[in-house]
mmCIF file of C-alpha atoms in Angstrom:
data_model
loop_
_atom_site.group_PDB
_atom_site.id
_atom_site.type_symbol
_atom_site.label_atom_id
_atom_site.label_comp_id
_atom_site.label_asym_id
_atom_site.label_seq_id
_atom_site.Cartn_x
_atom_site.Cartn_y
_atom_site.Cartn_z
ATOM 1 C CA UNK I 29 91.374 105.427 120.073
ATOM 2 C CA UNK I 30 91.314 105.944 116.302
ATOM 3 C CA UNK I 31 94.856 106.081 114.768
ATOM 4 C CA UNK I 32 96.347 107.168 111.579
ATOM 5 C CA UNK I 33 99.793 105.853 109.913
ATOM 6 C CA UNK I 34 102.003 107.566 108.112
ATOM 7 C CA UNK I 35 104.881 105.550 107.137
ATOM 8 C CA UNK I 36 108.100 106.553 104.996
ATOM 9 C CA UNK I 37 107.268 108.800 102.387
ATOM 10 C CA UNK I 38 103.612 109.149 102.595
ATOM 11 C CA UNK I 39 100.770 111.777 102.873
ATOM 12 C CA UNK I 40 98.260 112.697 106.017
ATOM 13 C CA UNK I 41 96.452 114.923 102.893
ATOM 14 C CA UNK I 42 97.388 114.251 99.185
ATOM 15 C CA UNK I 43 94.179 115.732 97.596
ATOM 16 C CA UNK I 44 96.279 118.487 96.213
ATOM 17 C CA UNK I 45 99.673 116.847 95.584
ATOM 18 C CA UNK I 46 101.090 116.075 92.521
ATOM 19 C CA UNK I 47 104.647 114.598 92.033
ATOM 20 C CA UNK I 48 106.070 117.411 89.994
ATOM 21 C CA UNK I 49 105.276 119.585 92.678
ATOM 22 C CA UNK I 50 108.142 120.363 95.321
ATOM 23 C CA UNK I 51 109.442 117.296 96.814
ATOM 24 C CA UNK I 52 107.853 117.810 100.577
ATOM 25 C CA UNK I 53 111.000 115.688 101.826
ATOM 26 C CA UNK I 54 110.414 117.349 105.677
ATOM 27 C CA UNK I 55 107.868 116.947 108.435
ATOM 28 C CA UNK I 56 107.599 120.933 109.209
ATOM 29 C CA UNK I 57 103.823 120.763 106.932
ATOM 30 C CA UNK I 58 102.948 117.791 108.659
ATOM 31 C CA UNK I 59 103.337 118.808 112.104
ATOM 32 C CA UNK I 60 101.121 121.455 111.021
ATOM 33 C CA UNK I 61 97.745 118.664 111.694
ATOM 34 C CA UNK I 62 99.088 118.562 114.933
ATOM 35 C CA UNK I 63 95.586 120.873 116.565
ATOM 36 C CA UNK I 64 93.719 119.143 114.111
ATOM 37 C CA UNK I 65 94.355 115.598 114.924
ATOM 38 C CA UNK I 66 94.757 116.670 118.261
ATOM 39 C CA UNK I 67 90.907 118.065 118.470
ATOM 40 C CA UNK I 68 89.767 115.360 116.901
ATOM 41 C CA UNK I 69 91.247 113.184 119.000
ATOM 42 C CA UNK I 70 93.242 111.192 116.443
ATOM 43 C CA UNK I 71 96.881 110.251 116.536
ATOM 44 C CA UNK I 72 99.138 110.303 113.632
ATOM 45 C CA UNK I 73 102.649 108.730 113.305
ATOM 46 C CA UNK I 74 105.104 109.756 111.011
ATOM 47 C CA UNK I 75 108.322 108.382 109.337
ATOM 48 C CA UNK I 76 107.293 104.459 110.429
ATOM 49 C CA UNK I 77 109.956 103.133 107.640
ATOM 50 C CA UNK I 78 113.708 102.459 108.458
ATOM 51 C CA UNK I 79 115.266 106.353 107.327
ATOM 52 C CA UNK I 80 112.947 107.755 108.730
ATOM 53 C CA UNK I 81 111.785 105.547 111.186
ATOM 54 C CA UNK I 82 113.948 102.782 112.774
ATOM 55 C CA UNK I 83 116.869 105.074 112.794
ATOM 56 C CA UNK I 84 115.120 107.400 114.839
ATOM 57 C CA UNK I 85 114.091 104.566 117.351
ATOM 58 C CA UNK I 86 117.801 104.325 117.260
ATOM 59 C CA UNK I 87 118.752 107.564 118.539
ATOM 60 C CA UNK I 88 115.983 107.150 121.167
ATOM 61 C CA UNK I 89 117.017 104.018 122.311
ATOM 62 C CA UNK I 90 120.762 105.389 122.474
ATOM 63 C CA UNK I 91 119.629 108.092 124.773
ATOM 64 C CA UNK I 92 117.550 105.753 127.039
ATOM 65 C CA UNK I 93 119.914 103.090 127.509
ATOM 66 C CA UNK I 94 123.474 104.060 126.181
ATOM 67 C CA UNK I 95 124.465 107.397 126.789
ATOM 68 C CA UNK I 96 123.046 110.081 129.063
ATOM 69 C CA UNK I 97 123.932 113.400 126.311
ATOM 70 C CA UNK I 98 123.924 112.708 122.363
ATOM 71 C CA UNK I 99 126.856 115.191 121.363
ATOM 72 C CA UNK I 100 126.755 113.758 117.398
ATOM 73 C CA UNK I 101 124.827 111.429 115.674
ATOM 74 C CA UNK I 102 125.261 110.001 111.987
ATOM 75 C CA UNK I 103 123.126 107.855 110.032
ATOM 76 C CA UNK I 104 124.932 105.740 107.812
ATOM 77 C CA UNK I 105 122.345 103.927 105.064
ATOM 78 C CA UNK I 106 124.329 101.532 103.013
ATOM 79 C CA UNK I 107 122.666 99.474 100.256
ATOM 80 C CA UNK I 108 125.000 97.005 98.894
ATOM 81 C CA UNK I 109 122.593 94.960 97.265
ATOM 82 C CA UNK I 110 123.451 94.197 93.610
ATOM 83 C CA UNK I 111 120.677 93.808 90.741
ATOM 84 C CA UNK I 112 123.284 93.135 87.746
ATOM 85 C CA UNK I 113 121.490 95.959 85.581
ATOM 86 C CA UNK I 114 123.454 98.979 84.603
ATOM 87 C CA UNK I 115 120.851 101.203 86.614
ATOM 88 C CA UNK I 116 118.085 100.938 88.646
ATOM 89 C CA UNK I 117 116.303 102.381 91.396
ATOM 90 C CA UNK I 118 115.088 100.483 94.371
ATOM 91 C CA UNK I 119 112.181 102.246 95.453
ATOM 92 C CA UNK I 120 110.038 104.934 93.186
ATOM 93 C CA UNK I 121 112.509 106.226 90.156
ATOM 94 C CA UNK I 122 111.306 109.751 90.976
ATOM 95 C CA UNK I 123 111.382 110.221 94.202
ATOM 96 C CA UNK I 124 114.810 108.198 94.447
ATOM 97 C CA UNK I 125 116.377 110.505 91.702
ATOM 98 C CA UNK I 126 115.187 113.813 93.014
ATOM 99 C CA UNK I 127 116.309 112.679 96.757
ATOM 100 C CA UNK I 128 119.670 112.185 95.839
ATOM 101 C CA UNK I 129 119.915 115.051 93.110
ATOM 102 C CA UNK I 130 118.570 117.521 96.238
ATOM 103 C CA UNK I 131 121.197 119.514 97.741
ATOM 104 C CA UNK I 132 122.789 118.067 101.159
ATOM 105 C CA UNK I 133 122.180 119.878 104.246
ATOM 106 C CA UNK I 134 122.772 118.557 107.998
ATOM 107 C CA UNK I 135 122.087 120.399 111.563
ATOM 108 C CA UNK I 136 125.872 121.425 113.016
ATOM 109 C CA UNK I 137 125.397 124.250 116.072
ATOM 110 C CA UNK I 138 121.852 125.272 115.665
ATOM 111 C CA UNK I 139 121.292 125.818 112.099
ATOM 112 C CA UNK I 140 121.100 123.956 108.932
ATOM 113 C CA UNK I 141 124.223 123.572 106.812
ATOM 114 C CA UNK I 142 124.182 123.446 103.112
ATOM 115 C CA UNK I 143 126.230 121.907 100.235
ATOM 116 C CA UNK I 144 125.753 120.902 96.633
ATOM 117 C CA UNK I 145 124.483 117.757 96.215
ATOM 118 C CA UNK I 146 127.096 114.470 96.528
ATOM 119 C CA UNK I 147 129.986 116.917 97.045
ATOM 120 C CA UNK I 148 130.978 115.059 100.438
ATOM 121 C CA UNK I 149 132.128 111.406 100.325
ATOM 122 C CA UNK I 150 133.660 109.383 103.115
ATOM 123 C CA UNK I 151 134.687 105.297 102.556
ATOM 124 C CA UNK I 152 133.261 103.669 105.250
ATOM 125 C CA UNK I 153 133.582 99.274 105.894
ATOM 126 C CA UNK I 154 130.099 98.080 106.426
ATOM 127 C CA UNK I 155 129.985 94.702 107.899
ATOM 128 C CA UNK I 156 128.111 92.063 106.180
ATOM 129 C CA UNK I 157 128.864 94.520 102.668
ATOM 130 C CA UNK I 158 132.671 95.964 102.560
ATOM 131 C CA UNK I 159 134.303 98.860 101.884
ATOM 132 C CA UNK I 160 131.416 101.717 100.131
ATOM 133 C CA UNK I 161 131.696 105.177 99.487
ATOM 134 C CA UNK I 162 128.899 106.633 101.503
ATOM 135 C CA UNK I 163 127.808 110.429 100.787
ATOM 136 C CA UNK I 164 126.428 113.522 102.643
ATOM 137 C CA UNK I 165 122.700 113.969 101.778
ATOM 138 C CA UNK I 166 119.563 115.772 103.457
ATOM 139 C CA UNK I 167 116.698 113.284 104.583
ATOM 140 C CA UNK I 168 113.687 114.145 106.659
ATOM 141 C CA UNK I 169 114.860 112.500 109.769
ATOM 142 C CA UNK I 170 117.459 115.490 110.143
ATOM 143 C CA UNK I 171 114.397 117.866 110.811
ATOM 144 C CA UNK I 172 112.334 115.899 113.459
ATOM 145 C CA UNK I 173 115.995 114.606 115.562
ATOM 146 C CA UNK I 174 117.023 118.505 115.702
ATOM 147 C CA UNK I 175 113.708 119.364 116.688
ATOM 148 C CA UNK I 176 113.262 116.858 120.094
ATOM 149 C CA UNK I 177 117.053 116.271 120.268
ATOM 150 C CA UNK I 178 118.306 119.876 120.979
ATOM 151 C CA UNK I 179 121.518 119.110 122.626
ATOM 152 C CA UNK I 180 122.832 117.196 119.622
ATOM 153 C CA UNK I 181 125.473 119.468 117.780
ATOM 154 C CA UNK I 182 125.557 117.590 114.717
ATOM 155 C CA UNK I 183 123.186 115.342 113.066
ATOM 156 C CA UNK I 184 123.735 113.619 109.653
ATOM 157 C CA UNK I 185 122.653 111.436 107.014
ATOM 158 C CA UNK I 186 124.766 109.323 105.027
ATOM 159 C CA UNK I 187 124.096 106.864 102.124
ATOM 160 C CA UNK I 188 126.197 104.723 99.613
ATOM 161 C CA UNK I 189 125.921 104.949 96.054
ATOM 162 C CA UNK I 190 128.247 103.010 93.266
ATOM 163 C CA UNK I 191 129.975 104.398 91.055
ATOM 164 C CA UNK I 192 127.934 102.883 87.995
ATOM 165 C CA UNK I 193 124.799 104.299 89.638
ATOM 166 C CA UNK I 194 126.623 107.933 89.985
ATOM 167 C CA UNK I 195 127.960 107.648 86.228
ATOM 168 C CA UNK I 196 124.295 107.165 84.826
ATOM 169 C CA UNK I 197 122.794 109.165 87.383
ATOM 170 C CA UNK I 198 125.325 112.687 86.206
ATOM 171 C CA UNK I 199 124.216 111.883 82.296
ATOM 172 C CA UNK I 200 120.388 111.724 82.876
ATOM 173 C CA UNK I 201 121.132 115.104 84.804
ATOM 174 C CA UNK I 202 123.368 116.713 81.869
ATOM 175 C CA UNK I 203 121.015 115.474 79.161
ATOM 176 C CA UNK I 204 117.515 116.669 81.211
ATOM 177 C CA UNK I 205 116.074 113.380 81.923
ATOM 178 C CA UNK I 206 115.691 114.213 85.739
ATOM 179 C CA UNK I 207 113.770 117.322 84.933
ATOM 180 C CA UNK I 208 110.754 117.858 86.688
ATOM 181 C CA UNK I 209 109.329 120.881 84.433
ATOM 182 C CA UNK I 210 106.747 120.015 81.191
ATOM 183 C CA UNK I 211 108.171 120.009 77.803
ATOM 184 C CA UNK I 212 106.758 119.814 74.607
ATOM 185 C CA UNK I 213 107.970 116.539 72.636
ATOM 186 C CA UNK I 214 105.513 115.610 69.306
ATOM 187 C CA UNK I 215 102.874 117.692 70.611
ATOM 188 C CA UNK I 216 102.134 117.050 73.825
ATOM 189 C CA UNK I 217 103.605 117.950 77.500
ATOM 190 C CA UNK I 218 105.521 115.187 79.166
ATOM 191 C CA UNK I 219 107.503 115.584 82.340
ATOM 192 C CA UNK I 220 110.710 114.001 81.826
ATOM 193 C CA UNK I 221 111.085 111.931 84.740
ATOM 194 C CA UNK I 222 107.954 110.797 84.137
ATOM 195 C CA UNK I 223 109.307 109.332 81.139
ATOM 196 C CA UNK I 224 112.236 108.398 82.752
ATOM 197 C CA UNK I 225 110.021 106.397 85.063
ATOM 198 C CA UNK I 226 108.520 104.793 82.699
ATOM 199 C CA UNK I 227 111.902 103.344 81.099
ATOM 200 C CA UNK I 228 113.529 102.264 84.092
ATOM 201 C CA UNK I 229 112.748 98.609 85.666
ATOM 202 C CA UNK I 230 109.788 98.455 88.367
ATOM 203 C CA UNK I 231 111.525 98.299 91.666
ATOM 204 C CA UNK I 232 109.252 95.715 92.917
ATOM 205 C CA UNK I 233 110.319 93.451 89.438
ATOM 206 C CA UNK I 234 113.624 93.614 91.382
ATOM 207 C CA UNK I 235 113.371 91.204 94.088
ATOM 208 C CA UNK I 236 114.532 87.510 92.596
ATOM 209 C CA UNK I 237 117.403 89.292 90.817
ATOM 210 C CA UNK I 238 118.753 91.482 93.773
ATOM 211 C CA UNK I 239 121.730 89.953 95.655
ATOM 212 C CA UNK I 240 123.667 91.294 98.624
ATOM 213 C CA UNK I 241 123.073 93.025 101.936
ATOM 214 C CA UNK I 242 121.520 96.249 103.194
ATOM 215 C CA UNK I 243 123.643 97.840 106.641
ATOM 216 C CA UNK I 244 121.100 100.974 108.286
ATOM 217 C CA UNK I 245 121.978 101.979 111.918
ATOM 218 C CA UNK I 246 123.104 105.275 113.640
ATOM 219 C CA UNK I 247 126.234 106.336 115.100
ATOM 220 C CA UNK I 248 126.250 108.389 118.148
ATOM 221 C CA UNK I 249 129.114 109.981 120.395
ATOM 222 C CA UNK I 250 128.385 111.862 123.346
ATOM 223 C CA UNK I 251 128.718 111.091 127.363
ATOM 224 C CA UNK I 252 127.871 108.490 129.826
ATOM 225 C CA UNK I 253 128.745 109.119 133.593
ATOM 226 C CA UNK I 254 131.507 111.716 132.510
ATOM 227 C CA UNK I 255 133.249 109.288 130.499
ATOM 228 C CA UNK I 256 133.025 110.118 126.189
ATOM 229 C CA UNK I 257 132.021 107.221 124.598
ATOM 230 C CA UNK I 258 130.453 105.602 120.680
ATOM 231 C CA UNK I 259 127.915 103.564 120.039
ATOM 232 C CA UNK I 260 126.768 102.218 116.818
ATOM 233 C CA UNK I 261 123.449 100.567 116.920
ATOM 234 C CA UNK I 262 122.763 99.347 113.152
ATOM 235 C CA UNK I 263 120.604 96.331 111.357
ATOM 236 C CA UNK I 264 122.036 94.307 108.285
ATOM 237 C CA UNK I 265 118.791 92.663 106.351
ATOM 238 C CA UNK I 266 119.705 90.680 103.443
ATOM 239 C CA UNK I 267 117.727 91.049 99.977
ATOM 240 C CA UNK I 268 117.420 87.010 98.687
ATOM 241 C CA UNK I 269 116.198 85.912 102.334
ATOM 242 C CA UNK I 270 113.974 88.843 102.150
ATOM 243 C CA UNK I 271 112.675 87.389 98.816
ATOM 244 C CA UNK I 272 112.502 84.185 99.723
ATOM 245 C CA UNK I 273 110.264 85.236 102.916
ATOM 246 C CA UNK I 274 108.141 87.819 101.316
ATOM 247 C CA UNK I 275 108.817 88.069 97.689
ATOM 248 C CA UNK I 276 110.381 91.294 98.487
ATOM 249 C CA UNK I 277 113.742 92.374 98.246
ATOM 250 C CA UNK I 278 115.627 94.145 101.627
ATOM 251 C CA UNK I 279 114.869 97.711 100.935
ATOM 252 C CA UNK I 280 110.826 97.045 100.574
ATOM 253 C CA UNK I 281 111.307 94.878 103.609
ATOM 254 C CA UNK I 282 112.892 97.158 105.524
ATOM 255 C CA UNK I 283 110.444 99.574 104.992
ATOM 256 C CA UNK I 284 107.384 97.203 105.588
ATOM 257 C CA UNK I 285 108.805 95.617 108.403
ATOM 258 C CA UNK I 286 108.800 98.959 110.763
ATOM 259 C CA UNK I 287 105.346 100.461 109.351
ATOM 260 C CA UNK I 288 103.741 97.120 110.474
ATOM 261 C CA UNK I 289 105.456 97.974 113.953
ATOM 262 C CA UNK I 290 104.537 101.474 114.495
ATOM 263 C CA UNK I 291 100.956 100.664 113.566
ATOM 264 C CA UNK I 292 101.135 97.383 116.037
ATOM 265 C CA UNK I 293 102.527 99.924 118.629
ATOM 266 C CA UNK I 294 99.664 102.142 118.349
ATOM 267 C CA UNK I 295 97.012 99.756 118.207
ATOM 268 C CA UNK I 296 98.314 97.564 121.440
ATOM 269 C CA UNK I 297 98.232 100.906 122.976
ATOM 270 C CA UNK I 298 102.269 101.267 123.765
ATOM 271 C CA UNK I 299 102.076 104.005 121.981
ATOM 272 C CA UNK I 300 99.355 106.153 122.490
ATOM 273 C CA UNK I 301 98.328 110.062 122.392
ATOM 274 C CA UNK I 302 96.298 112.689 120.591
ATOM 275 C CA UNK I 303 98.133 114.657 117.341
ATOM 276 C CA UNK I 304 101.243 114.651 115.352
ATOM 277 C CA UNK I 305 104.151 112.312 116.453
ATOM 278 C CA UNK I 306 107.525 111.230 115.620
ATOM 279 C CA UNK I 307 108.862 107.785 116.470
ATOM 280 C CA UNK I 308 111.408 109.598 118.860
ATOM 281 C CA UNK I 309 108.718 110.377 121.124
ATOM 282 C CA UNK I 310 108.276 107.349 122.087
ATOM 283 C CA UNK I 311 109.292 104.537 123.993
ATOM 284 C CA UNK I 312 112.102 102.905 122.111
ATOM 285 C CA UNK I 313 111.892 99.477 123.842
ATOM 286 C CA UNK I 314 109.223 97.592 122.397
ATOM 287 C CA UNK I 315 109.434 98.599 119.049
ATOM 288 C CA UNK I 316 113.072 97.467 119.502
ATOM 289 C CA UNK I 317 111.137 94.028 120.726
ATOM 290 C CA UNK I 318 109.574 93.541 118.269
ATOM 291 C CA UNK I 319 112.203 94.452 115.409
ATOM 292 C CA UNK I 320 114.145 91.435 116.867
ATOM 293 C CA UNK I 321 111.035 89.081 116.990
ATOM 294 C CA UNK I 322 109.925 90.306 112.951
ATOM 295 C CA UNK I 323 112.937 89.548 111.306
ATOM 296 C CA UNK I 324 115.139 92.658 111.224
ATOM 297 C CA UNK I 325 117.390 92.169 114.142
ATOM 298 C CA UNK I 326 119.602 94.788 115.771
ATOM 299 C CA UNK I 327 123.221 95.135 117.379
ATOM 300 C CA UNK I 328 124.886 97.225 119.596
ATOM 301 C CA UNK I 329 128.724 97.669 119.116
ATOM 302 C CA UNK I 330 130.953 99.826 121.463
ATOM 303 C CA UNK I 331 133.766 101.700 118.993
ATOM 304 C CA UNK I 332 137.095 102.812 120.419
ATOM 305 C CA UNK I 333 136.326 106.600 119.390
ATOM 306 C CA UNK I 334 134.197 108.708 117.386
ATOM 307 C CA UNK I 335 134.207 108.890 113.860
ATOM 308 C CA UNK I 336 137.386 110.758 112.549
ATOM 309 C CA UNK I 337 135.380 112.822 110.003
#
């Protein structure tokens, strides 16, 4: 069977996309191929980075082997990798910037709850990082876990900025640099994140000077033979072994890691179908396999009770 990969933020049809245009950070127009692949007789797989992606394999793998009803789940992404630079963005400036700028909204009782953005922080110890101040965002993964996860009453998404990184980030804002609307400067338009782009370091320039540890996994109460009970399934990657392996740093690694995966899954055949599909349709275990045998490793830790907040 023919197959088609779409991993982390990427396009099945980009002929008519341009960056400026709404950020399309949800799967709702994707899933909209899903006769069209499906006639054709095509398969499509979405979200094969780590959020989205592995985290989702998460969740499925929780509900497969660890708990028999999901009541809550929370991702936690925690980056504590450390470049030295003032500011920086570790994957594409603009799409990082207007990710985090985006309001936050998670799924809590059937519908979508909305904030402004960054207003909800919680301090959470990360092993193999420390103590971080993680915050409430939206990411796509939200959409597609509500979607084939009905019973779960909340879902979020969590992920840890610095304070150095906030501090830049609110003067860009205040002084228009994050705009994504044309301006006029010396005669021509320019968009200013474009410019802003242009200013900042390449992420992939990042890699030999980026020290530290990344922490991604998902948090998930809910019920096993009667009994309540937490698990917290999560991967720590580390950004100079990354280098030294790929000439990467973790977050690129992290991200290439899985989309090799879900396209090795589909081409073995161990995943297989016609249309549109999320990684939680599938069967958890041998992507999980092969996560262990590719150099991103995962745990499974037992807490003594949910999370308190």
């Amino acid at each position: 069977m023919d197959a088609c990969l779409a991993a982390g933020v990427n396009y099945l049809d980009t002929a008519n996309y341009e960056p400026r245009d709404e950020a399309k950070f949800e799967y709702k127009w994707q899933w909209a191929y899903q006769d069209r692949f499906k006639e054709a007789g095509l398969m499509a797989l979405l979200g094969s980075g780590f959020d989205p992606g592995v985290t989702s394999v998460f969740a499925t793998y929780t509900k497969k082997h660890l708990l028999d009803r999901i009541d809550t789940l929370d991702i936690l992404d925690c980056n504590g990798g450390d470049t030295g630079l003032p500011f920086a963005t570790n994957f594409n400036p603009e799409i990082n910037l207007r990710e985090v700028t985006a309001n936050s909204r998670h799924w809590e009782n059937g519908q979508w709850v909305e904030g402004p953005a960054l207003s909800h922080k919680q301090e959470f110890n990360f092993e193999g990082v420390g103590p971080k101040n993680m915050y409430l965002m939206y990411h796509e993964e939200l959409e597609s876990l509500a979607k084939f996860y009905p019973e779960i009453k909340r879902i979020r998404f969590w992920m840890t900025f610095g304070d150095s990184y906030l501090k830049h980030l609110e003067v860009l804002e205040n002084v228009g640099m994050t705009g994504i609307e044309p301006i006029m400067f010396q005669g021509r338009e320019i968009i200013p994140i474009e410019f802003l782009k242009a200013l900042l370091p390449e992420p992939a320039s990042l890699g030999p000077i980026t020290k530290g540890k990344t922490n991604i996994g998902t948090i998930a109460t809910g019920e096993k033979d009667g009994v309540q009970k937490t698990f917290y399934v999560k991967n720590i990657c580390d950004h100079q072994e990354a280098y030294a392996e790929t000439g990467n740093q973790a977050v690129s690694y992290t991200t290439g890691v899985p989309a090799m995966i879900g396209a090795a899954m589909m081409l073995t055949g161990q995943w297989k179908g016609e249309g549109v599909f999320n990684m939680e349709q599938m069967d958890p275990d041998p992507f999980m396999d092969m996560l262990n045998k590719h150099g991103l490793p995962w745990t499974v830790e037992e807490l003594d009770a949910p999370l308190a907040f």
